[in-house]
Short mmCIF file of N, CA and C in Angstrom, two decimals:
data_model
loop_
_atom_site.label_atom_id
_atom_site.label_comp_id
_atom_site.label_asym_id
_atom_site.label_seq_id
_atom_site.Cartn_x
_atom_site.Cartn_y
_atom_site.Cartn_z
N MET A 1 139.79 86.21 137.60
CA MET A 1 139.40 87.42 138.40
C MET A 1 138.32 86.83 139.30
N ASP A 2 138.09 86.90 140.21
CA ASP A 2 136.70 86.75 141.47
C ASP A 2 135.64 87.59 141.87
N ALA A 3 134.87 87.30 142.04
CA ALA A 3 133.50 88.20 142.11
C ALA A 3 134.00 88.52 143.48
N ARG A 4 133.39 89.62 143.64
CA ARG A 4 133.14 90.78 144.97
C ARG A 4 132.65 89.99 145.79
N LEU A 5 131.69 89.67 145.27
CA LEU A 5 130.36 89.60 146.17
C LEU A 5 130.37 87.51 145.37
N ASP A 6 129.59 86.65 146.27
CA ASP A 6 129.10 85.69 145.81
C ASP A 6 127.42 85.74 146.54
N TYR A 7 126.91 86.28 145.00
CA TYR A 7 125.53 86.27 145.16
C TYR A 7 124.96 84.83 146.29
N PHE A 8 125.16 83.86 145.32
CA PHE A 8 124.50 82.78 145.95
C PHE A 8 124.76 81.81 147.24
N ALA A 9 125.73 82.87 147.58
CA ALA A 9 126.06 82.58 149.11
C ALA A 9 125.24 83.61 150.49
N ASP A 10 124.75 84.65 150.08
CA ASP A 10 124.83 85.52 151.11
C ASP A 10 123.25 85.27 150.28
N PRO A 11 122.74 85.19 151.96
CA PRO A 11 121.23 85.30 152.26
C PRO A 11 119.97 85.71 151.59
N THR A 12 121.45 87.79 151.58
CA THR A 12 119.97 89.05 151.05
C THR A 12 120.35 88.77 149.41
N ALA A 13 121.26 88.14 148.65
CA ALA A 13 121.52 88.62 147.63
C ALA A 13 120.92 87.63 146.78
N ALA A 14 120.46 86.20 147.19
CA ALA A 14 119.79 85.05 147.37
C ALA A 14 118.17 85.00 146.84
N LYS A 15 117.64 85.84 148.24
CA LYS A 15 116.52 85.47 148.33
C LYS A 15 116.35 87.04 147.19
N ALA A 16 117.10 87.92 146.88
CA ALA A 16 116.62 88.92 145.66
C ALA A 16 116.58 88.29 144.68
N LEU A 17 117.69 87.46 144.16
CA LEU A 17 118.03 87.43 143.44
C LEU A 17 116.68 86.00 142.90
N LYS A 18 115.79 85.51 143.72
CA LYS A 18 115.23 84.83 143.46
C LYS A 18 113.69 85.32 142.83
N TYR A 19 113.88 86.60 142.94
CA TYR A 19 112.40 87.82 142.46
C TYR A 19 113.55 87.79 141.42
N PHE A 20 114.31 88.06 140.81
CA PHE A 20 115.47 88.81 139.40
C PHE A 20 115.02 87.44 138.82
N MET A 21 115.27 86.57 139.25
CA MET A 21 115.19 85.38 137.82
C MET A 21 113.99 84.70 137.40
N SER A 22 112.84 84.79 138.94
CA SER A 22 111.67 84.60 138.37
C SER A 22 110.41 86.11 136.93
N ALA A 23 111.91 87.41 137.43
CA ALA A 23 111.26 88.00 135.70
C ALA A 23 111.73 87.35 134.89
N GLY A 24 113.15 87.39 135.31
CA GLY A 24 113.70 86.98 134.12
C GLY A 24 112.88 85.97 133.13
N LYS A 25 112.33 85.13 134.12
CA LYS A 25 111.46 83.64 133.81
C LYS A 25 109.96 84.08 132.73
N ALA A 26 109.34 85.21 133.62
CA ALA A 26 108.62 85.68 133.10
C ALA A 26 108.49 86.50 131.22
N LEU A 27 109.93 87.19 131.22
CA LEU A 27 109.87 87.88 129.94
C LEU A 27 110.08 86.48 128.79
N LYS A 28 110.99 85.21 129.31
CA LYS A 28 111.32 84.35 128.50
C LYS A 28 109.87 84.17 127.92
N ASP A 29 109.09 83.72 128.79
CA ASP A 29 107.18 83.24 128.60
C ASP A 29 106.91 84.14 127.26
N SER A 30 107.25 84.82 127.53
CA SER A 30 106.41 86.56 126.48
C SER A 30 106.37 86.51 125.12
N PRO A 31 105.10 87.40 124.34
CA PRO A 31 105.38 87.08 123.61
C PRO A 31 106.38 87.58 122.27
N LEU A 32 107.47 88.01 123.22
CA LEU A 32 108.17 89.20 122.01
C LEU A 32 109.21 87.69 122.16
N PRO A 33 109.63 88.07 120.72
CA PRO A 33 110.66 86.82 119.76
C PRO A 33 111.29 86.12 120.13
N ALA A 34 112.05 84.98 121.29
CA ALA A 34 112.91 84.58 121.48
C ALA A 34 113.84 85.12 121.57
N ALA A 35 114.86 85.41 119.76
CA ALA A 35 116.42 85.63 119.08
C ALA A 35 115.67 86.82 119.16
N THR A 36 114.68 87.76 119.21
CA THR A 36 114.63 89.13 119.50
C THR A 36 115.34 89.08 120.97
N GLN A 37 114.58 88.61 121.86
CA GLN A 37 114.60 88.40 123.42
C GLN A 37 116.74 88.54 123.55
N GLU A 38 117.20 87.67 123.03
CA GLU A 38 118.58 86.95 123.08
C GLU A 38 119.51 88.71 122.82
N LEU A 39 119.03 89.16 121.47
CA LEU A 39 119.93 89.63 120.43
C LEU A 39 119.84 91.85 121.34
N VAL A 40 117.98 91.40 121.93
CA VAL A 40 118.48 93.10 123.02
C VAL A 40 119.41 92.46 123.88
N ALA A 41 118.95 91.50 124.55
CA ALA A 41 119.64 91.59 126.38
C ALA A 41 121.63 90.99 125.57
N LEU A 42 121.69 90.76 124.89
CA LEU A 42 123.48 90.72 124.36
C LEU A 42 123.44 92.51 124.07
N ARG A 43 122.77 92.86 122.96
CA ARG A 43 122.72 94.70 122.46
C ARG A 43 123.60 95.37 124.35
N VAL A 44 122.21 95.36 124.79
CA VAL A 44 122.10 96.19 126.31
C VAL A 44 123.37 95.72 126.81
N SER A 45 124.26 94.36 126.60
CA SER A 45 125.28 94.05 127.61
C SER A 45 125.85 94.71 126.81
N GLN A 46 126.84 94.33 125.48
CA GLN A 46 128.13 94.84 125.73
C GLN A 46 127.60 97.10 125.29
N ILE A 47 126.41 97.20 125.08
CA ILE A 47 126.18 98.54 125.32
C ILE A 47 127.73 99.03 127.43
N ASN A 48 126.75 97.61 128.14
CA ASN A 48 127.05 98.29 129.76
C ASN A 48 128.37 97.82 129.81
N GLY A 49 128.88 96.67 128.58
CA GLY A 49 130.20 95.49 129.43
C GLY A 49 129.85 95.16 130.48
N CYS A 50 128.63 94.36 130.53
CA CYS A 50 128.92 92.80 131.38
C CYS A 50 129.09 92.08 130.76
N ALA A 51 130.28 90.95 130.89
CA ALA A 51 131.07 90.45 130.17
C ALA A 51 130.20 89.14 130.90
N ALA A 52 129.82 89.06 131.38
CA ALA A 52 129.17 87.96 131.90
C ALA A 52 127.83 87.87 131.56
N CYS A 53 127.14 89.33 131.32
CA CYS A 53 125.54 88.82 130.58
C CYS A 53 126.19 89.02 129.11
N ILE A 54 127.02 89.43 128.71
CA ILE A 54 127.37 89.05 127.38
C ILE A 54 127.73 87.67 126.82
N ASP A 55 128.67 87.09 128.04
CA ASP A 55 129.14 85.45 127.61
C ASP A 55 127.70 84.63 127.23
N MET A 56 126.78 85.11 128.64
CA MET A 56 125.36 84.45 128.89
C MET A 56 124.71 84.19 127.58
N HIS A 57 123.86 85.42 127.17
CA HIS A 57 123.16 85.80 125.90
C HIS A 57 123.99 85.36 124.70
N THR A 58 125.11 84.90 124.12
CA THR A 58 126.01 84.83 123.52
C THR A 58 125.29 83.30 123.74
N LYS A 59 125.85 82.47 124.52
CA LYS A 59 125.46 81.03 124.19
C LYS A 59 124.35 80.54 124.62
N GLU A 60 123.05 81.71 125.24
CA GLU A 60 121.44 80.96 124.79
C GLU A 60 121.72 81.24 123.21
N ALA A 61 121.60 82.27 122.95
CA ALA A 61 120.90 82.55 121.21
C ALA A 61 121.80 81.85 120.44
N ALA A 62 123.06 80.89 120.88
CA ALA A 62 123.58 80.32 119.93
C ALA A 62 122.79 78.99 119.92
N ALA A 63 123.06 78.76 121.67
CA ALA A 63 121.78 77.17 121.74
C ALA A 63 120.47 77.13 120.89
N ALA A 64 119.96 78.28 121.20
CA ALA A 64 118.69 78.63 120.28
C ALA A 64 118.61 78.62 119.06
N GLY A 65 120.14 78.72 118.22
CA GLY A 65 120.15 78.02 116.72
C GLY A 65 120.34 79.53 116.48
N GLU A 66 120.95 80.67 117.08
CA GLU A 66 121.79 81.75 116.48
C GLU A 66 123.08 81.38 115.02
N THR A 67 123.14 81.89 114.56
CA THR A 67 123.85 82.11 113.59
C THR A 67 125.16 83.21 114.53
N PRO A 68 126.38 82.24 114.34
CA PRO A 68 127.50 83.33 114.62
C PRO A 68 127.36 84.65 114.30
N VAL A 69 127.38 84.83 113.14
CA VAL A 69 127.19 85.85 111.19
C VAL A 69 126.49 86.97 112.41
N ARG A 70 125.57 86.47 112.86
CA ARG A 70 124.57 87.15 113.57
C ARG A 70 124.81 87.94 114.76
N LEU A 71 125.37 86.57 115.37
CA LEU A 71 125.93 86.83 117.14
C LEU A 71 127.22 88.24 116.38
N SER A 72 127.67 87.91 115.61
CA SER A 72 128.73 89.10 115.84
C SER A 72 128.58 90.22 115.06
N LEU A 73 127.62 90.34 114.35
CA LEU A 73 127.24 91.98 114.28
C LEU A 73 126.18 92.04 115.03
N VAL A 74 126.00 91.86 115.93
CA VAL A 74 124.77 92.31 117.22
C VAL A 74 125.64 94.12 117.75
N THR A 75 127.00 93.77 117.59
CA THR A 75 127.42 95.56 117.95
C THR A 75 127.71 96.01 116.87
N ALA A 76 127.42 95.78 115.59
CA ALA A 76 127.43 96.85 114.72
C ALA A 76 125.79 96.63 114.02
N TRP A 77 124.88 96.95 113.94
CA TRP A 77 123.83 96.21 114.06
C TRP A 77 122.95 97.05 112.82
N ARG A 78 123.51 98.14 113.05
CA ARG A 78 122.98 99.35 111.78
C ARG A 78 123.83 98.89 110.10
N GLU A 79 124.76 99.06 109.89
CA GLU A 79 125.69 98.89 109.01
C GLU A 79 124.91 96.98 108.74
N ALA A 80 124.92 96.63 109.11
CA ALA A 80 124.20 94.79 109.21
C ALA A 80 123.28 94.92 108.58
N THR A 81 123.59 94.01 107.25
CA THR A 81 121.73 93.72 107.08
C THR A 81 121.36 92.38 106.79
N VAL A 82 121.93 91.53 108.01
CA VAL A 82 121.73 90.50 108.91
C VAL A 82 120.22 90.58 109.61
N PHE A 83 120.00 91.60 109.91
CA PHE A 83 118.77 91.38 110.44
C PHE A 83 117.00 91.95 110.41
N THR A 84 116.42 91.70 110.65
CA THR A 84 115.22 91.96 109.85
C THR A 84 114.24 93.49 110.68
N GLU A 85 113.73 94.48 110.37
CA GLU A 85 113.35 95.84 110.60
C GLU A 85 113.13 95.22 111.75
N ALA A 86 112.06 94.58 112.39
CA ALA A 86 111.81 94.58 113.46
C ALA A 86 112.55 94.29 115.28
N GLU A 87 113.62 93.06 114.17
CA GLU A 87 114.43 93.17 114.96
C GLU A 87 115.68 94.75 114.66
N ARG A 88 115.48 95.49 114.21
CA ARG A 88 116.75 96.50 114.34
C ARG A 88 116.09 97.50 114.55
N ALA A 89 114.37 97.63 114.63
CA ALA A 89 113.31 98.84 115.92
C ALA A 89 114.06 98.84 117.15
N ALA A 90 113.95 97.39 117.49
CA ALA A 90 114.17 96.17 118.95
C ALA A 90 115.52 97.02 119.73
N LEU A 91 116.35 96.95 118.58
CA LEU A 91 117.88 97.08 119.07
C LEU A 91 117.93 98.15 119.01
N GLU A 92 117.36 99.80 117.85
CA GLU A 92 117.44 100.66 118.46
C GLU A 92 116.78 100.99 119.31
N LEU A 93 115.48 101.10 120.50
CA LEU A 93 114.64 101.01 120.97
C LEU A 93 115.99 100.72 123.09
N ALA A 94 116.62 99.44 122.27
CA ALA A 94 116.99 99.03 123.24
C ALA A 94 118.17 99.99 123.46
N GLU A 95 119.44 100.38 122.88
CA GLU A 95 120.29 101.29 122.68
C GLU A 95 119.76 102.71 122.99
N GLU A 96 118.61 103.53 122.44
CA GLU A 96 118.53 104.41 123.53
C GLU A 96 117.58 104.46 124.93
N GLY A 97 117.40 103.06 125.56
CA GLY A 97 116.76 102.98 126.58
C GLY A 97 117.57 102.47 127.47
N THR A 98 118.84 102.28 126.77
CA THR A 98 120.15 101.84 127.77
C THR A 98 120.88 103.18 127.90
N ARG A 99 121.06 103.97 127.08
CA ARG A 99 121.75 105.37 126.93
C ARG A 99 120.61 106.44 127.42
N VAL A 100 120.17 105.76 128.35
CA VAL A 100 119.25 107.11 128.61
C VAL A 100 120.32 108.49 129.11
N ALA A 101 121.00 108.53 129.89
CA ALA A 101 121.73 109.46 130.19
C ALA A 101 121.89 110.39 129.33
N ASP A 102 123.16 109.69 127.88
CA ASP A 102 123.54 109.71 126.94
C ASP A 102 122.10 110.88 125.88
N ALA A 103 121.16 109.83 125.96
CA ALA A 103 120.61 110.56 124.33
C ALA A 103 119.98 111.40 125.15
N ALA A 104 120.02 112.67 125.91
CA ALA A 104 119.35 113.63 126.59
C ALA A 104 117.79 114.05 125.90
N GLY A 105 116.94 112.61 126.60
CA GLY A 105 115.35 112.23 126.43
C GLY A 105 115.00 111.51 125.96
N GLY A 106 115.92 110.73 126.57
CA GLY A 106 115.55 109.15 126.52
C GLY A 106 115.36 108.87 125.69
N VAL A 107 113.97 107.53 125.30
CA VAL A 107 113.54 106.55 123.94
C VAL A 107 112.79 107.88 122.91
N GLY A 108 112.87 108.49 121.82
CA GLY A 108 112.99 109.66 120.91
C GLY A 108 111.19 108.96 120.55
N ASP A 109 110.78 110.04 120.04
CA ASP A 109 109.24 109.72 119.53
C ASP A 109 108.98 108.52 118.65
N GLU A 110 110.49 108.67 117.45
CA GLU A 110 110.73 108.05 115.72
C GLU A 110 110.76 106.82 116.20
N VAL A 111 111.42 106.47 117.53
CA VAL A 111 112.06 105.03 117.81
C VAL A 111 110.88 104.28 118.49
N TRP A 112 110.10 104.62 118.89
CA TRP A 112 109.33 104.36 120.09
C TRP A 112 107.84 103.78 118.90
N ALA A 113 108.22 104.97 117.99
CA ALA A 113 106.78 104.07 116.86
C ALA A 113 107.52 103.92 115.62
N HIS A 114 109.04 103.31 115.66
CA HIS A 114 109.43 102.05 114.94
C HIS A 114 109.17 101.08 115.66
N ALA A 115 109.41 101.11 116.70
CA ALA A 115 109.07 99.72 117.43
C ALA A 115 107.85 99.50 117.62
N ALA A 116 107.06 100.47 118.23
CA ALA A 116 105.28 100.29 117.28
C ALA A 116 104.96 99.88 116.65
N LYS A 117 105.38 99.87 115.10
CA LYS A 117 105.41 99.79 114.48
C LYS A 117 105.16 98.05 113.85
N HIS A 118 105.65 97.16 114.82
CA HIS A 118 106.23 96.05 114.73
C HIS A 118 105.89 94.80 115.83
N TYR A 119 105.65 95.59 116.78
CA TYR A 119 105.68 95.06 118.05
C TYR A 119 103.73 95.50 119.03
N ASP A 120 103.28 94.26 118.64
CA ASP A 120 102.27 94.54 119.63
C ASP A 120 102.34 95.23 120.85
N GLU A 121 101.56 95.51 121.91
CA GLU A 121 100.99 96.32 123.41
C GLU A 121 102.33 95.13 123.53
N ASP A 122 101.91 93.84 124.34
CA ASP A 122 102.57 92.73 125.33
C ASP A 122 103.43 92.53 124.48
N GLN A 123 103.83 92.65 123.68
CA GLN A 123 105.75 92.93 122.82
C GLN A 123 106.55 94.14 123.03
N LEU A 124 105.59 94.77 122.85
CA LEU A 124 106.16 96.21 123.55
C LEU A 124 106.75 96.40 125.31
N THR A 125 105.88 95.96 125.78
CA THR A 125 106.05 96.19 127.22
C THR A 125 106.74 95.25 127.39
N ALA A 126 106.55 93.80 126.79
CA ALA A 126 108.20 93.01 127.12
C ALA A 126 108.92 93.36 126.98
N LEU A 127 109.76 94.08 125.77
CA LEU A 127 110.87 94.76 125.59
C LEU A 127 111.26 95.99 125.97
N VAL A 128 110.22 96.45 126.84
CA VAL A 128 110.74 97.64 127.86
C VAL A 128 111.47 96.78 128.48
N VAL A 129 110.56 96.19 129.41
CA VAL A 129 110.79 95.30 130.83
C VAL A 129 112.04 94.77 130.37
N LEU A 130 111.85 94.30 129.59
CA LEU A 130 113.51 93.53 128.83
C LEU A 130 114.79 94.79 129.14
N VAL A 131 114.72 95.47 128.29
CA VAL A 131 115.54 96.35 128.27
C VAL A 131 116.01 97.06 130.17
N SER A 132 115.29 97.48 130.87
CA SER A 132 115.42 97.57 131.82
C SER A 132 115.66 96.73 133.06
N PHE A 133 115.34 95.07 132.50
CA PHE A 133 115.37 94.35 133.75
C PHE A 133 117.63 93.72 133.42
N MET A 134 117.39 94.29 132.23
CA MET A 134 118.79 93.66 131.40
C MET A 134 120.04 94.54 132.01
N ASN A 135 119.63 96.39 132.18
CA ASN A 135 120.54 97.35 132.76
C ASN A 135 120.06 96.51 134.26
N ALA A 136 119.74 96.24 135.43
CA ALA A 136 119.62 95.81 136.39
C ALA A 136 120.34 94.97 136.75
N VAL A 137 120.94 93.85 135.79
CA VAL A 137 121.12 92.97 136.02
C VAL A 137 122.49 93.04 135.16
N ASN A 138 122.93 93.85 134.17
CA ASN A 138 124.38 94.06 134.54
C ASN A 138 125.00 95.26 134.93
N ARG A 139 124.34 95.73 135.49
CA ARG A 139 124.76 96.88 136.78
C ARG A 139 125.26 95.80 138.28
N LEU A 140 123.93 94.99 138.45
CA LEU A 140 124.63 94.16 139.38
C LEU A 140 125.94 92.82 139.15
N ASN A 141 126.21 92.81 138.15
CA ASN A 141 126.54 91.66 137.22
C ASN A 141 128.52 92.91 137.91
N ILE A 142 128.19 93.98 137.12
CA ILE A 142 129.66 95.07 136.94
C ILE A 142 130.31 95.28 138.09
N ILE A 143 129.21 95.65 138.79
CA ILE A 143 129.57 96.24 140.22
C ILE A 143 130.76 95.26 140.98
N THR A 144 129.90 94.52 141.26
CA THR A 144 130.27 93.04 141.78
C THR A 144 131.93 92.30 141.01
N ARG A 145 131.97 92.27 139.97
CA ARG A 145 133.03 91.69 138.78
C ARG A 145 132.64 90.88 138.87
N GLN A 146 131.71 90.35 138.23
CA GLN A 146 131.32 88.66 138.26
C GLN A 146 131.84 88.48 136.77
N PRO A 147 132.42 87.08 137.65
CA PRO A 147 133.31 86.37 135.96
C PRO A 147 133.18 86.26 134.52
N ALA A 148 132.94 85.57 133.28
CA ALA A 148 132.41 85.68 133.11
C ALA A 148 133.71 84.30 131.51
N GLY A 149 132.80 83.71 131.32
CA GLY A 149 133.53 82.22 130.42
C GLY A 149 132.82 81.23 130.43
N ASN A 150 132.68 81.17 131.88
CA ASN A 150 132.08 78.96 131.74
C ASN A 150 130.51 78.94 132.16
N TYR A 151 129.58 80.43 131.99
CA TYR A 151 128.59 80.23 130.83
C TYR A 151 128.43 78.61 130.78
N GLU A 152 126.96 77.78 130.94
CA GLU A 152 127.26 76.94 129.99
C GLU A 152 125.43 76.87 129.64
N ALA A 153 124.87 77.60 128.31
CA ALA A 153 123.75 77.20 127.82
C ALA A 153 122.47 77.03 129.16
N GLY A 154 121.69 77.62 129.31
CA GLY A 154 120.50 76.87 129.86
C GLY A 154 120.72 76.75 131.11
N GLN A 155 121.71 77.52 131.73
CA GLN A 155 122.32 77.17 133.26
C GLN A 155 121.09 78.06 134.24
N PHE A 156 120.79 78.82 134.04
CA PHE A 156 119.78 80.02 134.17
C PHE A 156 118.63 79.53 134.15
N HIS A 157 118.30 79.38 133.36
CA HIS A 157 116.24 79.11 133.06
C HIS A 157 116.73 76.83 133.05
#
């Protein structure tokens, strides 16, 4: 499959994506644990069906030491016993934050309180921005049918 647009060849896209990459770097450097960031990025991408981001975040997480079992179970995290309570809170917030059109009210108070129990304000801010960021990037990739499979860990960071 060929992408509909080559973001790196188009001057407007290249200029805009420079800022997206900068935002991604700021999130990587945030106090939100790196493992949580990759799990959330992966889950948001799974929900949205963004193959390019699933490829990227699976490989980034594996390169950072994430286990194949945990990566395989992200899609069914509610039934899996391999995630911490904090990770489960982040994944739940990520799901409700991604499915805003389906959730009829966005992120519920109970979900927010559960996340706030495990993360301080800086981490919660990073989590909210990460969910929003991933949803935007997923849409950029899905709309233009960016292909998946050739990503190498560290390629964009």
